[in-house]
CSV table of C-alpha atoms in Angstrom, one decimal:
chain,number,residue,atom,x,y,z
A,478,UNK,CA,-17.8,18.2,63.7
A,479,UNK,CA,-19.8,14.8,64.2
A,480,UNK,CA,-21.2,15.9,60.5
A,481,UNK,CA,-17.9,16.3,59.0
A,482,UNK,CA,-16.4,12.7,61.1
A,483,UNK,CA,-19.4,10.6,60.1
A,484,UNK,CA,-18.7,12.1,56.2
A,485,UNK,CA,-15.2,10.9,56.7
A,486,UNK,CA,-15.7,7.7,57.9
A,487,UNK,CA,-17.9,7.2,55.1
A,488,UNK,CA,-15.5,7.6,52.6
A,489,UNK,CA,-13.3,5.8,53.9
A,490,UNK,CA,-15.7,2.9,54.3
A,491,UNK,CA,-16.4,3.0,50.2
A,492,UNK,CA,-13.3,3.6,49.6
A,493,UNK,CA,-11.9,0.5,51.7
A,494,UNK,CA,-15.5,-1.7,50.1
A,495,UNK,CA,-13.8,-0.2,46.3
A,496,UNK,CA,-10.6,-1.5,47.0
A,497,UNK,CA,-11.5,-4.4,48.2
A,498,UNK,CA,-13.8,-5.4,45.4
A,499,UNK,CA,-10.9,-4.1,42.7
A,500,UNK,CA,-8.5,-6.7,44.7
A,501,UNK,CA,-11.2,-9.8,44.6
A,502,UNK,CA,-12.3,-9.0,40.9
A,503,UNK,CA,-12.7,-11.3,39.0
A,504,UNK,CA,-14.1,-13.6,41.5
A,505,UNK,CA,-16.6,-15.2,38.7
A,506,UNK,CA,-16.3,-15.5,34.7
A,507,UNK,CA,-16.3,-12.3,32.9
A,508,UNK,CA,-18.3,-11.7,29.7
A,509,UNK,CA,-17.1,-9.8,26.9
A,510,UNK,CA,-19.1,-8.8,24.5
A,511,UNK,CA,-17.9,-8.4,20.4
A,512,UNK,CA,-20.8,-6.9,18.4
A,513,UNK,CA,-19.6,-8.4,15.0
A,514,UNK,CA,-19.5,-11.9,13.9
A,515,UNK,CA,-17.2,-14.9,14.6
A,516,UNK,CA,-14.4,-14.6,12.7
A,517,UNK,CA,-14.5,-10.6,11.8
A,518,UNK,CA,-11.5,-8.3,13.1
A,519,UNK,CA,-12.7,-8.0,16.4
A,520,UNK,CA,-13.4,-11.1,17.0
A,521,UNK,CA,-10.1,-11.8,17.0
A,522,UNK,CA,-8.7,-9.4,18.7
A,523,UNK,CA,-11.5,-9.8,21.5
A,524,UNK,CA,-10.6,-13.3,21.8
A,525,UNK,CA,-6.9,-13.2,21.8
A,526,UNK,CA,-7.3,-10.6,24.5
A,527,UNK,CA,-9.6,-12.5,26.7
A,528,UNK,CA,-7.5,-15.6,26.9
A,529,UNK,CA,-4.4,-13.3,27.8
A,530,UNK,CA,-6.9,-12.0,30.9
A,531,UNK,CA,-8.0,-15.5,31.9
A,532,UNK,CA,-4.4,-16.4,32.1
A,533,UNK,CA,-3.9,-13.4,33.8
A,534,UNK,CA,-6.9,-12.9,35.9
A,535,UNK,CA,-7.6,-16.8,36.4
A,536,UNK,CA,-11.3,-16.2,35.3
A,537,UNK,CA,-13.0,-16.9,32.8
A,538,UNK,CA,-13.6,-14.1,29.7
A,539,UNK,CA,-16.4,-15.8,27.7
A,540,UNK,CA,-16.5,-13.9,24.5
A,541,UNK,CA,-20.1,-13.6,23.2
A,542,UNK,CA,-21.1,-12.2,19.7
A,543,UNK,CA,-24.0,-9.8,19.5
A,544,UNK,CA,-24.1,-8.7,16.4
A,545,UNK,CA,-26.6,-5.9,14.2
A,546,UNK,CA,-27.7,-2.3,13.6
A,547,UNK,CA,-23.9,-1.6,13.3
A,548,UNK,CA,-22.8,-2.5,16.6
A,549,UNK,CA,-25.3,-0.9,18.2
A,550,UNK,CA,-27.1,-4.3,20.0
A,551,UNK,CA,-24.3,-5.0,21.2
A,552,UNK,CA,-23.1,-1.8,22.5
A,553,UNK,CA,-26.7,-1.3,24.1
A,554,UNK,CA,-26.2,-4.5,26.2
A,555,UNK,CA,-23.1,-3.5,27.8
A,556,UNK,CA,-24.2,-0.3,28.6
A,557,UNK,CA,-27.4,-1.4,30.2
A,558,UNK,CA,-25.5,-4.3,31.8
A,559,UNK,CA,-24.4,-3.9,35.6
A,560,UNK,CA,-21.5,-1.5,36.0
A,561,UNK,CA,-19.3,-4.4,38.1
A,562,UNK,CA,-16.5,-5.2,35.3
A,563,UNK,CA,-18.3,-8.5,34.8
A,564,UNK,CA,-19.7,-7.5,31.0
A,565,UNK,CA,-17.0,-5.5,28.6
A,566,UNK,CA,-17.5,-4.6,25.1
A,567,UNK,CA,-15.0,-5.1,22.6
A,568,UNK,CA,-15.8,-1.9,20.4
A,569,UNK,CA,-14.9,-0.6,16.8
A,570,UNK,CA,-15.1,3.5,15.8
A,571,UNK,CA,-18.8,3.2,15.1
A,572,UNK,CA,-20.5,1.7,18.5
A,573,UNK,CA,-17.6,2.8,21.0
A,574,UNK,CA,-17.7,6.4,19.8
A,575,UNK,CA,-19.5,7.5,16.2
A,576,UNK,CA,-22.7,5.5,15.7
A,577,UNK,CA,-24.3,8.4,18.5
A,578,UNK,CA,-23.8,10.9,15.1
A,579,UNK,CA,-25.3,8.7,12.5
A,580,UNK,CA,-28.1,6.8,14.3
A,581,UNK,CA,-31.2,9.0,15.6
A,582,UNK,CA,-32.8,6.6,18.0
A,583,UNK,CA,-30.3,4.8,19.8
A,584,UNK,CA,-31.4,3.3,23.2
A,585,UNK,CA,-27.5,4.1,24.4
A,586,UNK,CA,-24.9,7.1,24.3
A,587,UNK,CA,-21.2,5.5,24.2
A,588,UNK,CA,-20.4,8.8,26.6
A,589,UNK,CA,-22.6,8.6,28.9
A,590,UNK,CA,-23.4,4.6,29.3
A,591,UNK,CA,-19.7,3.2,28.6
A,592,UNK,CA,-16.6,3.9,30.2
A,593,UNK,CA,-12.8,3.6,28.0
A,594,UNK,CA,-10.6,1.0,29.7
A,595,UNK,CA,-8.1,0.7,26.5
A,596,UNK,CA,-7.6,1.2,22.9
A,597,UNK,CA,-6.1,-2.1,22.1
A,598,UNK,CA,-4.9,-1.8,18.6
A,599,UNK,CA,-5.3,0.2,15.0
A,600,UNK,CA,-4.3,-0.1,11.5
A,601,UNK,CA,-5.2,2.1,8.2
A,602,UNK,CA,-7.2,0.6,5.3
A,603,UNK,CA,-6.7,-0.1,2.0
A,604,UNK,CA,-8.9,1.3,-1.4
A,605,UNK,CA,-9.7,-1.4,-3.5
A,606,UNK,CA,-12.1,-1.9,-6.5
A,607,UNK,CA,-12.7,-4.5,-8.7
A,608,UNK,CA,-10.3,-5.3,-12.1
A,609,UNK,CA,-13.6,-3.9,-14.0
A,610,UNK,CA,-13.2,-0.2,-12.7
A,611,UNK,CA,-10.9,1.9,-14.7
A,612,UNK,CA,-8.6,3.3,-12.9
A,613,UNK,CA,-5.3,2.0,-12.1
A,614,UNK,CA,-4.5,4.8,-9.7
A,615,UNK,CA,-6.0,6.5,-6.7
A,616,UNK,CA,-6.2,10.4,-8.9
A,617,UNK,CA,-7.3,7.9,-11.7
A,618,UNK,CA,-10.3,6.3,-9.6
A,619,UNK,CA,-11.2,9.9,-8.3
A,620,UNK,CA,-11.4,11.3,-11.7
A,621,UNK,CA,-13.6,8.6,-12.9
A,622,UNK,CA,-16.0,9.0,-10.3
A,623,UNK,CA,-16.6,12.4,-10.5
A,624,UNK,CA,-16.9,11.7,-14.1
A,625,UNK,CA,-19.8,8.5,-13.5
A,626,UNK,CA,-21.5,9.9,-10.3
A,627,UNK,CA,-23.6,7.4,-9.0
A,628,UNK,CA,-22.3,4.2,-11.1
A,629,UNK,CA,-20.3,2.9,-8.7
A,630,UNK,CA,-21.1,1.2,-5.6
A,631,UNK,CA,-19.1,0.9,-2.4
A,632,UNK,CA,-19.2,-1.8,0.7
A,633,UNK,CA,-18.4,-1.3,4.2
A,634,UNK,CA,-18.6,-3.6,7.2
A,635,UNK,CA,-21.8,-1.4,8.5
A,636,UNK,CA,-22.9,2.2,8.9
A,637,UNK,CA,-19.8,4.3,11.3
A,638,UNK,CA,-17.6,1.6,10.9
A,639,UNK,CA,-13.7,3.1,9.6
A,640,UNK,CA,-14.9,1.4,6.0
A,641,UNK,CA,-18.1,3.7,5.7
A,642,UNK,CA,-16.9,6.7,7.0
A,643,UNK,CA,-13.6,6.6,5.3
A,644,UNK,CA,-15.2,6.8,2.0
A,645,UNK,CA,-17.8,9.6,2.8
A,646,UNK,CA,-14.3,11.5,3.5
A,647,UNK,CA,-13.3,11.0,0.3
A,648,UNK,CA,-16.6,12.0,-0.8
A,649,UNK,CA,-17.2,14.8,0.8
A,650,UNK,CA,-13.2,16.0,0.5
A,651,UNK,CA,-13.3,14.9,-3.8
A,652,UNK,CA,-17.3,16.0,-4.0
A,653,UNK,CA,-18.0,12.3,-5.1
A,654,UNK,CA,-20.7,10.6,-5.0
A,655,UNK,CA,-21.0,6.5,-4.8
A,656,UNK,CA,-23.9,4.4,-3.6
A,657,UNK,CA,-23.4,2.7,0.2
A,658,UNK,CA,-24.3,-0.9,0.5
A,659,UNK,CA,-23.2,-1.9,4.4
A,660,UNK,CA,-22.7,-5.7,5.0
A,661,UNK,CA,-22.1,-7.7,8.4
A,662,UNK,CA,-18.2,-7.8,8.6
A,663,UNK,CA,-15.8,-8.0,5.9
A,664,UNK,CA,-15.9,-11.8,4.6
A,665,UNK,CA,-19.8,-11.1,3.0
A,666,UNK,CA,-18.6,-7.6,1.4
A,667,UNK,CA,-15.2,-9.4,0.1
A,668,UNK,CA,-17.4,-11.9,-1.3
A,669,UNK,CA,-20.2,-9.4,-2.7
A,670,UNK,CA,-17.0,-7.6,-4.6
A,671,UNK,CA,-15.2,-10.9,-6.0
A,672,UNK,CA,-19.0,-11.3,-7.8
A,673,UNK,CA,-18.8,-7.9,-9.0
A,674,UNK,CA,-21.9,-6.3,-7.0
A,675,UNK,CA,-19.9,-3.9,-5.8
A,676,UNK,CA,-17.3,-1.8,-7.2
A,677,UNK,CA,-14.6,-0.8,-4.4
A,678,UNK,CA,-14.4,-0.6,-0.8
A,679,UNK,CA,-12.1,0.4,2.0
A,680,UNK,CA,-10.9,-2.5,4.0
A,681,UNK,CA,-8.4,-3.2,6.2
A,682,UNK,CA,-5.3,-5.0,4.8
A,683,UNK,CA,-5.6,-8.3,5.8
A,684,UNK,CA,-9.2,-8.8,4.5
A,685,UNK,CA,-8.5,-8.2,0.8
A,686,UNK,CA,-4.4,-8.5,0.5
A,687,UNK,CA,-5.1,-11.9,-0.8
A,688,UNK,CA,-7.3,-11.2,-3.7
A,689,UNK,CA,-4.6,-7.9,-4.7
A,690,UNK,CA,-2.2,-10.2,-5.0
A,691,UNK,CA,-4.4,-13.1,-6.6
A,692,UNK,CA,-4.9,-9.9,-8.7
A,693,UNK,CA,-8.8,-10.3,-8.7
A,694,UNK,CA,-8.8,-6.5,-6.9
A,695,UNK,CA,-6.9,-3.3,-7.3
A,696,UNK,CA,-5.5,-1.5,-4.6
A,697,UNK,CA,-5.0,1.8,-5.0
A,698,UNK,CA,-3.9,3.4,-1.7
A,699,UNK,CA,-3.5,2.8,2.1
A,700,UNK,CA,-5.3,5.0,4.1
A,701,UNK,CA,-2.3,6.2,6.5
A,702,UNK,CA,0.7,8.3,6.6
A,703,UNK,CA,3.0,6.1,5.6
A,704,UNK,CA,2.8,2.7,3.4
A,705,UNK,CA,1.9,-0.3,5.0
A,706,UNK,CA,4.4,-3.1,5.9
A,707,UNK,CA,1.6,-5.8,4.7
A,708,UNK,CA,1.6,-3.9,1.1
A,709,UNK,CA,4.8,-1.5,0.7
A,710,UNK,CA,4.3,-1.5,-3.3
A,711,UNK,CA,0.7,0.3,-2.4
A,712,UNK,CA,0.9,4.7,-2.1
A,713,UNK,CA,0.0,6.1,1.0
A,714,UNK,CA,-2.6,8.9,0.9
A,715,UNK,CA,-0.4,10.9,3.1
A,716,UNK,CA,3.0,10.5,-0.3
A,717,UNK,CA,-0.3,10.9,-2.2
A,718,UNK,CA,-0.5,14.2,-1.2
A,719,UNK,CA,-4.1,13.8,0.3
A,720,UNK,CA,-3.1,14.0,4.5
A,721,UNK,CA,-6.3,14.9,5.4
A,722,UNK,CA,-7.8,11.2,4.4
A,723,UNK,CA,-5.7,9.7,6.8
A,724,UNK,CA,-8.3,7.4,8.4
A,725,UNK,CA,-7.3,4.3,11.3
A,726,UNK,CA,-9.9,1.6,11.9
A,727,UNK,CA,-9.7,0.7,15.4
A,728,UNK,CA,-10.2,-1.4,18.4
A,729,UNK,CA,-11.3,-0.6,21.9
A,730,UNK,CA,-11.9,-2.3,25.3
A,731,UNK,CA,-14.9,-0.5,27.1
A,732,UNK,CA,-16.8,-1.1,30.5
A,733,UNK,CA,-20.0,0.2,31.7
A,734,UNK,CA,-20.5,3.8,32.8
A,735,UNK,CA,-20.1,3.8,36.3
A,736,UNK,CA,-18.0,0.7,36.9
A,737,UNK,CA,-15.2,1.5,39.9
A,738,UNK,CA,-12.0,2.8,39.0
A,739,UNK,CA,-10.3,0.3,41.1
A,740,UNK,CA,-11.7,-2.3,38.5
A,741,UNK,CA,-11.2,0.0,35.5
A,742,UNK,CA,-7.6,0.5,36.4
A,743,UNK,CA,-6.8,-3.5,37.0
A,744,UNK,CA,-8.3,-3.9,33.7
A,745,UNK,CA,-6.5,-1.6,31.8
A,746,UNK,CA,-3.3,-2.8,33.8
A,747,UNK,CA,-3.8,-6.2,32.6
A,748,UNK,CA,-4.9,-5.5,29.3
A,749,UNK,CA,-1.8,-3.3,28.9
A,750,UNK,CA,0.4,-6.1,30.1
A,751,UNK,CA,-1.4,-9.2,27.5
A,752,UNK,CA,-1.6,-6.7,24.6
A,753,UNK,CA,2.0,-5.8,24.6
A,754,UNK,CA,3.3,-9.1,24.4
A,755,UNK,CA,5.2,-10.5,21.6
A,756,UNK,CA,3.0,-12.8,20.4
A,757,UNK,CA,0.5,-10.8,20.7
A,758,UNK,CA,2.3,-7.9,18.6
A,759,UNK,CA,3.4,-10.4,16.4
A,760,UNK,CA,-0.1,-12.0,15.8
A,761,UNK,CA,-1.6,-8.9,15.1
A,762,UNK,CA,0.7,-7.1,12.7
A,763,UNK,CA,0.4,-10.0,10.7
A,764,UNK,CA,-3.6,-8.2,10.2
A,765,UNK,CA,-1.9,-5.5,10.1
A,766,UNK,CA,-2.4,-3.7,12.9
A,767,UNK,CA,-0.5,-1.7,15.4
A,768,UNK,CA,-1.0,-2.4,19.4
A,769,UNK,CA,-1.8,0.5,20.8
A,770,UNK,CA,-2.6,-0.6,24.2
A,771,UNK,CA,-2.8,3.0,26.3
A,772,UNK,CA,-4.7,4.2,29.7
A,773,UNK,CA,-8.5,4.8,30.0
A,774,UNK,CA,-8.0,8.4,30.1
A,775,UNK,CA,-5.6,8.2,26.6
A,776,UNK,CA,-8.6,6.3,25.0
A,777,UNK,CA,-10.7,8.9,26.3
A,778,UNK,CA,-8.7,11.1,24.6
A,779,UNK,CA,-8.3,9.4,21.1
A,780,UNK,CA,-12.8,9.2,21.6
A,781,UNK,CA,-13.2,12.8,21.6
A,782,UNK,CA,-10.5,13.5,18.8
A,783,UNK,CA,-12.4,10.7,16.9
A,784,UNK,CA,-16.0,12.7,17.3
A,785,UNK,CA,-14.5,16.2,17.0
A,786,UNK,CA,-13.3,14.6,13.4
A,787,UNK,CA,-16.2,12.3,11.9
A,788,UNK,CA,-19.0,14.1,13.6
A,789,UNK,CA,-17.8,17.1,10.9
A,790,UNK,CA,-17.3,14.3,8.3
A,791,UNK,CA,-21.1,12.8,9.1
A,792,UNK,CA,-22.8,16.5,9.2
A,793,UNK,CA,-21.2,17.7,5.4
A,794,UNK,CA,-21.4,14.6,3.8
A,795,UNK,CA,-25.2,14.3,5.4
A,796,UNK,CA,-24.5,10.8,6.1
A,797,UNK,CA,-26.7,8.7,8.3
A,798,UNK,CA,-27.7,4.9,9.6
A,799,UNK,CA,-31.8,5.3,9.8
C-alpha cells in the first residue's frame, strides 16, 4: 500500500509540475525554426504564424532560417533541440515526414525525434514548362516525353519536397523519364526556367502564376481535384482523368519528441485560433493555399497517410537524395 501511495503521489506531483509549466509557457522567446530561405513559402507562413503567437502568447517567436540537404539541417536541429516548446520547426512534406525515405544517413527520424502540433495549411501545384516544350496540353506533354526520354529537365525546390515527388508520380504512373535538378526554394528554379535551363516544373501557384500569365510559361494542369481559384482556366488532374496524381504541398508546425502535452496542446490551441483568422485565410489564399489548421493527433494522421503514399512513390520510381 505505501508502494502503490508513494506511486500516486508521484503522479500527481508531475502531473501538477506539467500543468504548471503548460500554464507559464512561454515564459521566455520562442524559436522557430523554417529550413528554407527568407522569402520561400514557408517562410511566410512561419512568420505570419509566429507574430499571431507573440500576440497571443506575449512572447517572442523569433523565426530563424536553417536552410540545406532539403530541410534536413534544419529538421535535425529541432529534433536534437530541448523537448521544452522553446524550439519549433516550421516543416514541409520532405523534412516533417518523407526525407526519412529518400535520404540514407540522416542524423534524425521525423517519427521518432519530432512531435505534430498542427498542419497549418496546403495547396496543390501547378505543371508548367517553358514556351519552348511542345505541348500545349497535359496528354500532349506526356506523350512528348515518353517520346524524348531524357531531353527534358525538371526543377523542384529540393529532394522530398511536393515539387520532386510530384513529378516522380507522374513518372513512375506515365513510365517517363526526365532529369532532376533540385534548387533552394522556388525563386532560383523560377529563375533557372525563365533562362531556359530547365524545361518544366511543379510549383505551387503563386510562384509561377505571374510568368503563365506574362505568358513566358505554360501551365498545363493543377495538381488537385478540382481547379484552382488562383487559375480556374487551368484543368485539374482529377477533370483530367488522372485522380491518382493528386499531390498537396504542405505546411506543418512540429515540436520536439518528447515535449509535454500540456505545451503541445496550448500550442496547437493557439495556433488553431491565429491560423483561422480572416486575415490570415485571406492572406494565404491569395498563395493559394487552404488553412488547414487541425489537432496534433489529425496531423499525425495526414504524416502516416503521407508515408504510406510516397514511401510506395520513392521505392518504384527508385528515387533518392544521396
Amino acid at each position: 500500500m505505501r508502494i502503490w501511495a508513494g506511486i500516486l503521489v508521484t503522479a500527481i506531483c508531475l502531473s501538477a509540475s506539467a500543468t504548471g509549466f503548460a500554464q507559464s509557457y512561454p515564459s521566455k522567446p520562442v524559436r522557430v525554426v523554417v529550413p528554407y530561405p527568407p522569402g520561400s513559402t514557408p517562410d511566410i507562413v512561419g512568420r505570419t504564424l509566429s507574430s499571431k503567437l507573440q500576440e497571443s502568447l506575449g512572447q517572442p517567436f523569433v523565426v530563424e532560417n536553417r536552410t540545406g540537404a532539403g530541410g534536413n539541417i534544419g529538421a535535425e536541429a529541432v529534433a536534437k533541440s530541448p523537448a521544452d516548446g522553446y524550439m519549433l520547426l516550421i516543416g514541409i512534406n520532405g523534412p516533417a515526414a518523407i526525407n526519412k525515405f529518400l535520404y540514407k544517413g540522416l542524423n534524425y527520424d521525423s517519427d521518432r525525434d519530432l512531435m505534430p502540433v498542427s498542419l497549418l495549411a496546403a495547396t496543390p501545384q501547378m505543371l508548367v514548362t517553358t514556351p519552348a516544350v511542345p505541348a500545349n496540353g497535359f496528354r500532349e506533354f506526356i506523350d512528348y516525353v515518353r517520346g524524348n526520354p531524357g531531353k527534358l529537365s525538371y526543377g523542384s525546390v529540393g529532394s522530398g519536397s511536393a515539387s520532386h515527388l510530384t513529378m516522380e508520380l507522374l513518372k513512375n504512373d506515365a513510365k517517363l523519364f526526365i532529369v532532376h535538378i533540385p534548387y533552394r526554394g522556388f525563386p532560383p528554379a523560377v529563375t533557372d526556367m525563365l533562362a531556359g535551363n530547365i524545361d518544366t516544373m511543379f510549383a505551387i501557384i503563386p510562384a509561377v502564376l505571374p510568368q503563365v500569365r506574362a505568358g513566358r510559361m505554360k501551365a498545363l494542369a493543377v495538381t488537385g481535384l478540382r481547379r484552382s481559384q488562383l487559375a480556374p482556366d487551368v484543368p485539374s488532374v482529377g477533370e483530367l482523368g488522372y485522380p491518382q496524381l493528386e499531390s498537396l504541398a504542405w505546411i506543418g508546425v512540429l515540436a520536439p519528441a518528447g515535449t509535454p502535452s500540456a505545451v503541445i496542446g496550448k500550442l496547437s490551441e493557439e495556433t488553431m485560433k491565429s491560423m483561422r483568422t480572416a486575415e490570415v485565410r485571406d492572406s494565404l489564399g491569395k498563395q493559394g493555399f487552404d488553412v488547414v489548421a487541425n489537432s496534433p493527433n489529425e496531423f499525425a494522421s495526414w504524416i502516416r497517410a503521407e508515408q504510406a503514399k510516397w514511401s510506395k512513390v520513392i521505392k518504384a520510381s527508385g528515387a533518392t537524395a544521396d
